[in-house]
Short mmCIF file of C-alpha atoms in Angstrom, two decimals:
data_model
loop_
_atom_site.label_atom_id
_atom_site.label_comp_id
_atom_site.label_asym_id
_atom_site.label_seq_id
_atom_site.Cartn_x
_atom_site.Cartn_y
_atom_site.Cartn_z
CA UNK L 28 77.23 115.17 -62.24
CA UNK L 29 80.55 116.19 -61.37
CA UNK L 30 83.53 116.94 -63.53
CA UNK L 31 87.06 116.82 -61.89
CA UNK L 32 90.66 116.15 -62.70
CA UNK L 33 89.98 112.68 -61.47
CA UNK L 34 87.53 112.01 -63.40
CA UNK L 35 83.52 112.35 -64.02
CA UNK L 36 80.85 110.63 -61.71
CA UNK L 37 77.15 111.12 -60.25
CA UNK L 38 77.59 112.43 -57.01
CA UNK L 39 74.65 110.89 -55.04
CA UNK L 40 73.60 112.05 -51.14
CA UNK L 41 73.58 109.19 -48.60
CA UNK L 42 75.97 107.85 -46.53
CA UNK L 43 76.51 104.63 -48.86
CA UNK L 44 76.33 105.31 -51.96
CA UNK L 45 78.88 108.54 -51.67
CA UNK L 46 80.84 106.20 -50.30
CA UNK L 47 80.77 103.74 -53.40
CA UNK L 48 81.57 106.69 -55.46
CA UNK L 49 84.76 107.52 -53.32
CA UNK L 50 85.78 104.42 -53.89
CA UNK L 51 85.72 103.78 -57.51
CA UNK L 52 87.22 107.11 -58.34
CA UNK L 53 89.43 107.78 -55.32
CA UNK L 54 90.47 105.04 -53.46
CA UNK L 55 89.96 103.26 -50.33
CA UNK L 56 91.84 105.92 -48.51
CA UNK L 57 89.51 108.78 -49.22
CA UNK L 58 86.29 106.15 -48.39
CA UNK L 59 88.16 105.44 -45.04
CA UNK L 60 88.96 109.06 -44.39
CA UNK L 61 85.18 110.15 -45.66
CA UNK L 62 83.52 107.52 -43.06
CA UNK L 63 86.15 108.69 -40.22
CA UNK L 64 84.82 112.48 -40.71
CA UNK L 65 80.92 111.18 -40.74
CA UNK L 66 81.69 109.19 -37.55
CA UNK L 67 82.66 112.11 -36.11
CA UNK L 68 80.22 114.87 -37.54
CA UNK L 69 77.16 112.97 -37.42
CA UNK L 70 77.09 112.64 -34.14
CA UNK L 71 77.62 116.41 -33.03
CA UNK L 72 74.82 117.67 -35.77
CA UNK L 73 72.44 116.62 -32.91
CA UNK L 74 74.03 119.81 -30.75
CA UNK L 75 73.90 121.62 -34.32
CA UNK L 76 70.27 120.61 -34.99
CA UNK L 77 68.83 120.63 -30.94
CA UNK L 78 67.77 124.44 -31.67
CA UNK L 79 65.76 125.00 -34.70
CA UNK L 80 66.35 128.26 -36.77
CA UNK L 81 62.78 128.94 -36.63
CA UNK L 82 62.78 129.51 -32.57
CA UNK L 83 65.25 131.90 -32.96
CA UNK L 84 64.05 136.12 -32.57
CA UNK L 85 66.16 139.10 -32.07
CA UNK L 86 64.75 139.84 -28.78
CA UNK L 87 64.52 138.33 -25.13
CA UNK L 88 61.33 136.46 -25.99
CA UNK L 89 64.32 133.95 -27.61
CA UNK L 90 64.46 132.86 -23.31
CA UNK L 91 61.03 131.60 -23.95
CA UNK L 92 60.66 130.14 -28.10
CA UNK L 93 64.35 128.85 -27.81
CA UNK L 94 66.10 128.31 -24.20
CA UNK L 95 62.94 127.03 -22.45
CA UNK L 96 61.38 125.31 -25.36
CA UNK L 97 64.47 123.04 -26.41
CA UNK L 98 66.99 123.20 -23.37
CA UNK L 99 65.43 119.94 -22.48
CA UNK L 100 66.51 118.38 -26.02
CA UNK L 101 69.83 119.97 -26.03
CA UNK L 102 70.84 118.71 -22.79
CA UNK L 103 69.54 115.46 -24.06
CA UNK L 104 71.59 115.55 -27.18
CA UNK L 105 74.58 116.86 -24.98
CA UNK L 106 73.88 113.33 -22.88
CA UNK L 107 73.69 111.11 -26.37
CA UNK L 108 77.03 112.73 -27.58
CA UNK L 109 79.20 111.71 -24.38
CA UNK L 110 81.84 113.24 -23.17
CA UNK L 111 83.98 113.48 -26.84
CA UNK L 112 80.82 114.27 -29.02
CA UNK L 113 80.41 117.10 -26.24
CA UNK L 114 83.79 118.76 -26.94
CA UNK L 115 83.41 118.34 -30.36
CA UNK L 116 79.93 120.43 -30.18
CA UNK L 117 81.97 123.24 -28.50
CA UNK L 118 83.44 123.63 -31.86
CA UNK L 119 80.32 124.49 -33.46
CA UNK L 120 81.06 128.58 -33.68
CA UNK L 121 84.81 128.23 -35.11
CA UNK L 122 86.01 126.77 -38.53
CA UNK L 123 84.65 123.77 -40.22
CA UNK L 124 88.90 123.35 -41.05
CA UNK L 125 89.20 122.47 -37.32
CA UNK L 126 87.09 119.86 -37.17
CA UNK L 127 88.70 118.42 -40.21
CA UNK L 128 92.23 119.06 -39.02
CA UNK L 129 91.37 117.70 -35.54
CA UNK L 130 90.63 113.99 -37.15
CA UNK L 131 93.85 114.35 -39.11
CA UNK L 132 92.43 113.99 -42.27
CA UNK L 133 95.11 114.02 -45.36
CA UNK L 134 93.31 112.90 -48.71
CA UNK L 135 93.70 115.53 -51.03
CA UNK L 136 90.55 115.04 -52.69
CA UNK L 137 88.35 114.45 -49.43
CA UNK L 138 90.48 118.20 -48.28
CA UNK L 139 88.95 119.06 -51.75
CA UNK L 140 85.85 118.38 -51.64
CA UNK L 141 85.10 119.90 -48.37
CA UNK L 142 86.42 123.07 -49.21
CA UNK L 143 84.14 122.75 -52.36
CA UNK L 144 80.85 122.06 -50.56
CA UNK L 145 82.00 124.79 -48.13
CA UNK L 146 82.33 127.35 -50.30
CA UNK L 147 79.21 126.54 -52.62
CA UNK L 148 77.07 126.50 -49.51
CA UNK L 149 79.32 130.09 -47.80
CA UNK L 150 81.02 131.70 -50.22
CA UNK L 151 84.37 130.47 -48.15
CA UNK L 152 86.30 127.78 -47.55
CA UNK L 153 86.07 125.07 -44.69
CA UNK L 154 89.02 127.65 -43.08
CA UNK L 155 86.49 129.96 -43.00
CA UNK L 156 83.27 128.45 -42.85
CA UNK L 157 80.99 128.24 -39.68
CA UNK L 158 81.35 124.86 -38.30
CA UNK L 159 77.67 124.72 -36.93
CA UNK L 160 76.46 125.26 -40.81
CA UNK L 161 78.94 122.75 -42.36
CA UNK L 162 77.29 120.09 -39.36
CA UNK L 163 73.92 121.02 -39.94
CA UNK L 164 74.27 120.25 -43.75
CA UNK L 165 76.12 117.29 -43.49
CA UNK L 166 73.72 115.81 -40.94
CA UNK L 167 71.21 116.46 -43.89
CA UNK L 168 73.22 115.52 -47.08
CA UNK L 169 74.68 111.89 -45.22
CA UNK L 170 71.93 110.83 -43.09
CA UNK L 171 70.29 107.18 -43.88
CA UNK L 172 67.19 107.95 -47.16
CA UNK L 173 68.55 111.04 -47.61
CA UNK L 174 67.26 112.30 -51.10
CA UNK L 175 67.25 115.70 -53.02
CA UNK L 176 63.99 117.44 -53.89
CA UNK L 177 63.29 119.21 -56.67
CA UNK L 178 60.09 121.42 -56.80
CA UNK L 179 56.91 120.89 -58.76
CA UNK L 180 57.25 124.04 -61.21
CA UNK L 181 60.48 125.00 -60.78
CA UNK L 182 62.48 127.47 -57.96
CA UNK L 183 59.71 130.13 -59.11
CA UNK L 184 56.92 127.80 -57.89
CA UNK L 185 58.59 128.40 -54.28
CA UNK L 186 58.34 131.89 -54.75
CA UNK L 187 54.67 131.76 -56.18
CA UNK L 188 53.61 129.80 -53.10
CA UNK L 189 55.42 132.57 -50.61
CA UNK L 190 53.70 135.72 -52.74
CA UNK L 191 50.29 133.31 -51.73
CA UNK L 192 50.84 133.54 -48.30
CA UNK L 193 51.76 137.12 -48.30
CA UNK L 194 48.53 138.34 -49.87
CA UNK L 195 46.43 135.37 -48.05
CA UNK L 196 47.33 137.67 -44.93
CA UNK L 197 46.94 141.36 -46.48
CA UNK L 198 50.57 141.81 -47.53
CA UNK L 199 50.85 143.02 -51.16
CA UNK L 200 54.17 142.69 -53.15
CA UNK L 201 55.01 145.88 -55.37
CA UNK L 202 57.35 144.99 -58.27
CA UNK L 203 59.51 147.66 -60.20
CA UNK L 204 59.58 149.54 -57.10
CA UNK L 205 62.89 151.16 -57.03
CA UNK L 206 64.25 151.92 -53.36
CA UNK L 207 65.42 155.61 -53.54
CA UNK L 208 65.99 156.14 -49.71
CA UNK L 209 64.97 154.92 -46.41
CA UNK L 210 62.98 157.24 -44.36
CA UNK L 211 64.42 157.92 -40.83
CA UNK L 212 62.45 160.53 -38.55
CA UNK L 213 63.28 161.40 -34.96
CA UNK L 214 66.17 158.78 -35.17
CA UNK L 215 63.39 155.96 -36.47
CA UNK L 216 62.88 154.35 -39.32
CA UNK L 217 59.48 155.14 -40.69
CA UNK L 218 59.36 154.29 -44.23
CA UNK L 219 60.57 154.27 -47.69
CA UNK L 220 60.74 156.49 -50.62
CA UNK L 221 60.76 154.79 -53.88
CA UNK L 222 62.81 156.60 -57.28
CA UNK L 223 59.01 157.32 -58.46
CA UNK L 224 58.78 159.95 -55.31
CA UNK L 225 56.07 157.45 -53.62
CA UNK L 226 56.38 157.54 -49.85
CA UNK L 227 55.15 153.83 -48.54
CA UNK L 228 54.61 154.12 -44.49
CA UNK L 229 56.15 151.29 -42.17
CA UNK L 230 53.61 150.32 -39.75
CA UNK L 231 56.05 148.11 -37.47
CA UNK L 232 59.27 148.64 -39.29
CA UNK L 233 61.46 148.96 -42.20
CA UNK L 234 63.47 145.55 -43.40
CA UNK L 235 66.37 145.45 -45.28
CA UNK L 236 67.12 142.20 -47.39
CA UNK L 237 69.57 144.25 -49.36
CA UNK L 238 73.11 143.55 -48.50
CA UNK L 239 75.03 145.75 -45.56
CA UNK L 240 76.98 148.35 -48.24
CA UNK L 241 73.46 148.80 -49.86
CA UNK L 242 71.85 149.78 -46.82
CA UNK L 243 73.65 151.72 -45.75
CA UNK L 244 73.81 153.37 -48.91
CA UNK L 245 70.31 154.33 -48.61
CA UNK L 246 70.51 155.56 -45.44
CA UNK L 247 70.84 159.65 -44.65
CA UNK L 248 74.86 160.01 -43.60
CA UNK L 249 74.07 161.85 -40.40
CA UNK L 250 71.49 159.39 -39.07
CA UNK L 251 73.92 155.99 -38.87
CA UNK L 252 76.61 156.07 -36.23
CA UNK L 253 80.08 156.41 -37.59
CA UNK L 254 81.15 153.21 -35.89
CA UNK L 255 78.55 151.53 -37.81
CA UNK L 256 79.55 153.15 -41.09
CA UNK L 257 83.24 152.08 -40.52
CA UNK L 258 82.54 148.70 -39.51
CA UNK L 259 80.15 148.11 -42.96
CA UNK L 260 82.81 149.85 -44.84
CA UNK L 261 86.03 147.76 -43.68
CA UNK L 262 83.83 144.11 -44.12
CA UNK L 263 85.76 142.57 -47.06
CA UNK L 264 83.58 141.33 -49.80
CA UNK L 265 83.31 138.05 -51.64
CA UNK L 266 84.25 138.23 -55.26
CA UNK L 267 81.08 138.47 -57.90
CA UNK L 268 79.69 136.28 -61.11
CA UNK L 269 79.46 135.27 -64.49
CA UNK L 270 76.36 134.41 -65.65
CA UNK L 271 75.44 132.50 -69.30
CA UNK L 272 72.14 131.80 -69.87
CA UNK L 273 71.09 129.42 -72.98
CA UNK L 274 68.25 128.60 -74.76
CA UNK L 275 68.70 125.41 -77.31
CA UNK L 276 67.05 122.48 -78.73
CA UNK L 277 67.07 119.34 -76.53
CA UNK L 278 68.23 117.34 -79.43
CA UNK L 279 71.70 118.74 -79.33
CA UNK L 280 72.79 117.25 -75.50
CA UNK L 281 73.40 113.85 -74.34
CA UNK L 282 69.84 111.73 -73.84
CA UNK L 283 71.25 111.11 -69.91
CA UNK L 284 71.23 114.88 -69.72
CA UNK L 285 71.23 115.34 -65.48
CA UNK L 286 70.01 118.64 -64.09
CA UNK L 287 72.99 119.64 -62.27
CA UNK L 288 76.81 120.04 -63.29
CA UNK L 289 79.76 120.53 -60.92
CA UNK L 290 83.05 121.48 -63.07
CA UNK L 291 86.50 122.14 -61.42
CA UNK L 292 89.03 122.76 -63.55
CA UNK L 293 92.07 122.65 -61.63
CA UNK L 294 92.77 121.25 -58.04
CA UNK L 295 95.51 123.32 -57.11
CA UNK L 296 93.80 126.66 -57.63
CA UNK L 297 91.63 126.18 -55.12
CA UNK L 298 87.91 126.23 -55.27
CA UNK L 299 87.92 129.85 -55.05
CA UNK L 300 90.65 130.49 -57.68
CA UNK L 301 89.47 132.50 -61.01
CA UNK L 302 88.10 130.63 -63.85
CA UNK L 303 88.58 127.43 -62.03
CA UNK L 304 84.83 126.26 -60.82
CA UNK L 305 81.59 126.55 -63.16
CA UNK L 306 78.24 125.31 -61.88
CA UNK L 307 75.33 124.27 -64.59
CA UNK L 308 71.57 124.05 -64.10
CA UNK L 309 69.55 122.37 -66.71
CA UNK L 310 66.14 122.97 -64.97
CA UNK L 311 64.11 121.97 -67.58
CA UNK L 312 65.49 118.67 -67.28
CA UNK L 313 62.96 117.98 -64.61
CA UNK L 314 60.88 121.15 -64.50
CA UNK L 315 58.25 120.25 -66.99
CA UNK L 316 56.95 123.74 -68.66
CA UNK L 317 59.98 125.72 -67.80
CA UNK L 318 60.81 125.25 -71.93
CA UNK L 319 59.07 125.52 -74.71
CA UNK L 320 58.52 121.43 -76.17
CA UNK L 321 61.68 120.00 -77.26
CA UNK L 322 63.99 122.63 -75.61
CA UNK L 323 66.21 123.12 -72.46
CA UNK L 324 67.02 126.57 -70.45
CA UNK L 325 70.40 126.15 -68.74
CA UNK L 326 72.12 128.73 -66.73
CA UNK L 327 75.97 128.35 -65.84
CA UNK L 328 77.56 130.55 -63.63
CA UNK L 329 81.22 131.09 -61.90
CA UNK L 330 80.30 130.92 -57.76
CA UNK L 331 81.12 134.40 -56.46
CA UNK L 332 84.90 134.17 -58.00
CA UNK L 333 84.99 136.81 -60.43
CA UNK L 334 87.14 139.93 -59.62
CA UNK L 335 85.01 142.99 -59.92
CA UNK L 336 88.31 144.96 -60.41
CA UNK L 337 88.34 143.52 -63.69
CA UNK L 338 84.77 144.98 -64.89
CA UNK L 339 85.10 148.20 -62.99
CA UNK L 340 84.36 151.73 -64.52
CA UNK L 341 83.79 150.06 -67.86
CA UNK L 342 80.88 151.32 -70.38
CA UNK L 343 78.56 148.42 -71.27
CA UNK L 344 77.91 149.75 -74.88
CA UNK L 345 81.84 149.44 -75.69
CA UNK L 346 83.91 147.61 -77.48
CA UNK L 347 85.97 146.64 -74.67
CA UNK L 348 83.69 145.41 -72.44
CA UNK L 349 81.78 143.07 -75.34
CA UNK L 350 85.45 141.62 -75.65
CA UNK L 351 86.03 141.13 -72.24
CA UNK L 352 82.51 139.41 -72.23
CA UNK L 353 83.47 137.17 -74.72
CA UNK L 354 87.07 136.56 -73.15
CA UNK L 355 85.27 135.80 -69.57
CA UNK L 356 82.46 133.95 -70.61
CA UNK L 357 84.91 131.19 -72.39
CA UNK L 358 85.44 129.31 -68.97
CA UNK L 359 81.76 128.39 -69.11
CA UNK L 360 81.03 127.37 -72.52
CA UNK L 361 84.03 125.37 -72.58
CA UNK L 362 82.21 123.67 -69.12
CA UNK L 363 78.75 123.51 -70.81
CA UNK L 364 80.08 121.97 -73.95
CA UNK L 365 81.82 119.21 -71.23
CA UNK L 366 78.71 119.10 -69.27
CA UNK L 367 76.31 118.21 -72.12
CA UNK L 368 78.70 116.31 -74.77
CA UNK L 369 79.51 115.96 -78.67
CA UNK L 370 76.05 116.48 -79.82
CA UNK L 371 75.77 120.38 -78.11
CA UNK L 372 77.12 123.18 -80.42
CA UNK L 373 76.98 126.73 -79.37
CA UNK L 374 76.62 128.07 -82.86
CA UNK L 375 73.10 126.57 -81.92
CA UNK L 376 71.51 127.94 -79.17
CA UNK L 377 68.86 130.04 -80.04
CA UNK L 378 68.91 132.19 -76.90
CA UNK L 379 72.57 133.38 -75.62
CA UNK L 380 72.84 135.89 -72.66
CA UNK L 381 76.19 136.74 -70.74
CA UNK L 382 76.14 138.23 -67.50
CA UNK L 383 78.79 139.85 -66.06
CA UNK L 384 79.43 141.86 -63.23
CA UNK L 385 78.06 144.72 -63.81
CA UNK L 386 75.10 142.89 -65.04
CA UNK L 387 75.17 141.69 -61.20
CA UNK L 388 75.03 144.62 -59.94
CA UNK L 389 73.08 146.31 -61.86
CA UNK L 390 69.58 143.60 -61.70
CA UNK L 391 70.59 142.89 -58.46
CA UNK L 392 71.42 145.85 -56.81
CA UNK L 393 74.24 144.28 -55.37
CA UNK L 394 77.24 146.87 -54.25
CA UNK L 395 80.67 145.80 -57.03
CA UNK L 396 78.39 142.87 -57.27
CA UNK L 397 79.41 140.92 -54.43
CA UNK L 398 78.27 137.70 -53.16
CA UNK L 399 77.81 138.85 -50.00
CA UNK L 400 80.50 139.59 -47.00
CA UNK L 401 83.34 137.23 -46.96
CA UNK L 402 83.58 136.65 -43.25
CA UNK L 403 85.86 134.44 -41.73
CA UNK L 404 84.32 132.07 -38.97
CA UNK L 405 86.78 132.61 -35.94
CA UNK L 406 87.73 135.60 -36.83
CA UNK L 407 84.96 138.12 -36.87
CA UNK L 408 80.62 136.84 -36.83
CA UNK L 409 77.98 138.05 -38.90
CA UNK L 410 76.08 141.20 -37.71
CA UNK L 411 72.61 140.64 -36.10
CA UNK L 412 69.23 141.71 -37.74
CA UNK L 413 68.63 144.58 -35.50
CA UNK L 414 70.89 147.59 -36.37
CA UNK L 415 71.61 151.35 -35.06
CA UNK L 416 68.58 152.98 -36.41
CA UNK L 417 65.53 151.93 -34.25
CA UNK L 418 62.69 150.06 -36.14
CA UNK L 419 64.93 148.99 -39.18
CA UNK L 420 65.88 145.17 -39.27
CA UNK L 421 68.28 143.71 -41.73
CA UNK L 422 67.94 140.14 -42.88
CA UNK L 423 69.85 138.31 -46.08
CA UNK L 424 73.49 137.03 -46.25
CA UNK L 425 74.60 140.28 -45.15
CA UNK L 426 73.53 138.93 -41.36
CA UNK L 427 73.50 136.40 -39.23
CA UNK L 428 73.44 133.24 -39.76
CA UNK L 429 75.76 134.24 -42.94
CA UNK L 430 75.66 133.38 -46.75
CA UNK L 431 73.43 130.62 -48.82
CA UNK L 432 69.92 129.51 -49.23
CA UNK L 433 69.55 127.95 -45.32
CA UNK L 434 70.78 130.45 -43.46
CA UNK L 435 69.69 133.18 -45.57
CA UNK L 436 66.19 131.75 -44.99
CA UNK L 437 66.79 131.59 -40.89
CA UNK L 438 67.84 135.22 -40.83
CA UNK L 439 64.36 136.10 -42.74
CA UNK L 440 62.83 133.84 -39.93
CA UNK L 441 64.87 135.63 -37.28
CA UNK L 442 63.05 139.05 -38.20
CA UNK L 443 59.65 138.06 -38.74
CA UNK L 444 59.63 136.21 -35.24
CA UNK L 445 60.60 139.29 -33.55
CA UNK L 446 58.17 141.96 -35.01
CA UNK L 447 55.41 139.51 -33.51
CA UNK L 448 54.39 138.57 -29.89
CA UNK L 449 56.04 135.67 -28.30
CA UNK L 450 52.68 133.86 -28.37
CA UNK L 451 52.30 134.17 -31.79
CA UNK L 452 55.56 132.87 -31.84
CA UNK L 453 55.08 130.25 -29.74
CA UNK L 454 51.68 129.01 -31.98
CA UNK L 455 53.71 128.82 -35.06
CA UNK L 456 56.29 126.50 -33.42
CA UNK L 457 53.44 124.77 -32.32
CA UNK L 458 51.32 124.80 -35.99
CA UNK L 459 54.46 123.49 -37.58
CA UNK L 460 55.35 120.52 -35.11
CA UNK L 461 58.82 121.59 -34.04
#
């Protein structure tokens, strides 16, 4: 559900029924404009889609699982394009915002929207997101039967089925581990030490999912290059969150109650203005169990626009920063009380948590909180996994292929590929039919 200044309306994937949508609550001129930008996109996410993520490996081996395997079906999707789709594909590696500017498009709420998918799937506008990411997605979100999936059990089931195949194979997954320091003899990365004094031994190598100003944080000074250090340091940082999460009594929201809530407040902020865009989850809409009977868990959240300049040096047990809590968090219970109607009353929530933050940064171990490097495509790319300090990879939305749940995913794929054989490689592709 989606919650604009032009109105409120079910956003549905597809390329028809979007297209209904636009023009009920837009106009003919946005459907026309939308359709001109598919015609154009749809036909390119072939280049964008020729080369799977999961061929990809930080090594040469990437001449045999990637250039070998597919150059036959990237040449073929070069042939399908013709000689326009073609230069379009060439685009792939600079801003999303050229590709929109190129077709001329002038609909202030199709310019909008873009930037809004953009930035909920980058953390940055389409000025500034990757053009090959924006295709990829779009190919996915506007293609013929597209639907969403939800899973069975919730976003934890995913991760219950991924700590499965970790201890299937011999892994084992140690929680409340606190990183002190990565290990780094001889110039290698050998291990870790966690805050308990426990030394845990890398066999292959040490992997960092934590974001590039954490690393490097727990690396010893006089080990990382300074050029490295300089280059982490001077990458500008997305902004951080707000978090409220609610417990209350299914009773007290609408009976249509939908699972997902898109709020923007004001236009002409932009999507990445302050206080301006709130997303809602109401899992337990659809995840059976995730409640207790007769009650919903909803989590709202400002995407990665909150100014950690704001929260900085502030004691958590003060007065101040419970006011500031209360003064931040009004932006999303004002969104909530849109999102789920009359009946909802926030005198009534049994459970009410506010995260702010520090609250960020402090569960997540994220460095002033940050989203994640705010990296303009064009301008500068992500890093790669492989880094300075032999044997230690780096993987999460501090590398390549940048921020959000796909790519994030691919860079995870990206390191795992290369700490095995090509072979191995090669049977996976193979087991999983791509």
């Amino acid at each position: 559900m989606v919650h604009v200044p032009e109105g409120q309306f079910l956003s549905r994937i597809g390329p028809t029924d979007f297209l209904k949508d636009l023009e009920t609550y837009v106009g003919v001129d946005a459907t026309r404009e939308w359709q001109k930008l598919l015609d154009a996109v749809l036909p390119i996410s072939a280049a964008a889609m020729a080369l799977p993520p999961l061929s990809i490996r930080g090594d040469l081996g990437v001449l045999s699982t990637a250039a070998a395997r597919y150059a036959p079906s990237l040449l073929q999707s070069f042939l399908k394009m013709g000689p326009q789709g073609a230069l379009g594909a060439t685009k792939l590696l600079r801003p999303f915002s050229e590709i929109v500017d190129s077709l001329e498009l002038k609909n202030p709420f199709v310019r909008n929207w873009i930037d809004l998918l953009c930035f909920l799937l980058a953390g940055v506008k389409s000025d500034s997101a990757l053009s090959a990411e924006m295709v990829y997605m779009f190919a996915e979100w506007y293609k013929p039967g597209c639907l969403l999936e939800y899973p069975l059990g919730g976003s934890g089931a995913i991760i219950d089925a991924l700590v499965r195949g970790i201890e299937k194979f011999g892994g084992r997954l140690a929680l409340n581990s606190h990183v002190e320091k990565i290990l780094v003899e001889n110039g290698r990365a050998v291990g870790v030490k966690l805050r308990s004094g426990q030394i845990v031994r890398a066999k292959k190598a040490v992997v960092s999912n934590a974001s590039m100003w954490d690393t490097l944080d727990l690396l010893p000074p006089d080990v990382v290059p300074k050029s490295y250090q300089d280059k982490v340091k001077v990458t500008p940082q997305c902004d951080s969150f707000m978090h409220l999460h609610l417990g209350f009594d299914a009773e007290n929201a609408r009976e249509d109650l939908g699972i997902h809530h898109i709020v923007v407040n004001d236009w002409n902020k932009g999507v990445d203005g302050e206080q301006n865009v709130v997303l809602i989850s109401v899992p337990s809409v659809l995840g059976k169990g995730l409640a207790p009977p007769g009650k919903h868990i909803l989590h709202a959240y400002t995407p990665g626009t909150e100014p950690f300049s704001l929260w900085e040096g502030l004691d958590r047990k003060s007065a101040e920063y419970r006011r500031l809590k209360e003064e931040r968090s009004e932006v999303m219970w004002k969104a909530v009380e849109l999102a789920l109607g009359p009946k909802f009353s926030r005198e009534k929530c049994d459970v009410k948590l506010v995260g702010t933050p520090l609250t960020h940064k402090r569960f997540l171990r994220r460095n002033r909180g940050t989203y994640g490097p705010a990296i303009k495509a064009g301008e500068a790319t992500f890093p790669g996994q492989a880094t300075p300090i032999p044997q230690l990879f780096c993987c999460g939305d501090s590398t390549f292929p940048g921020i959000g749940v796909p790519a994030v995913a691919a860079s995870g794929a990206i390191v795992a590929n290369t700490l095995v054989s090509v072979s191995q490689h090669s049977e996976l592709l193979d087991a999983v039919g791509i």
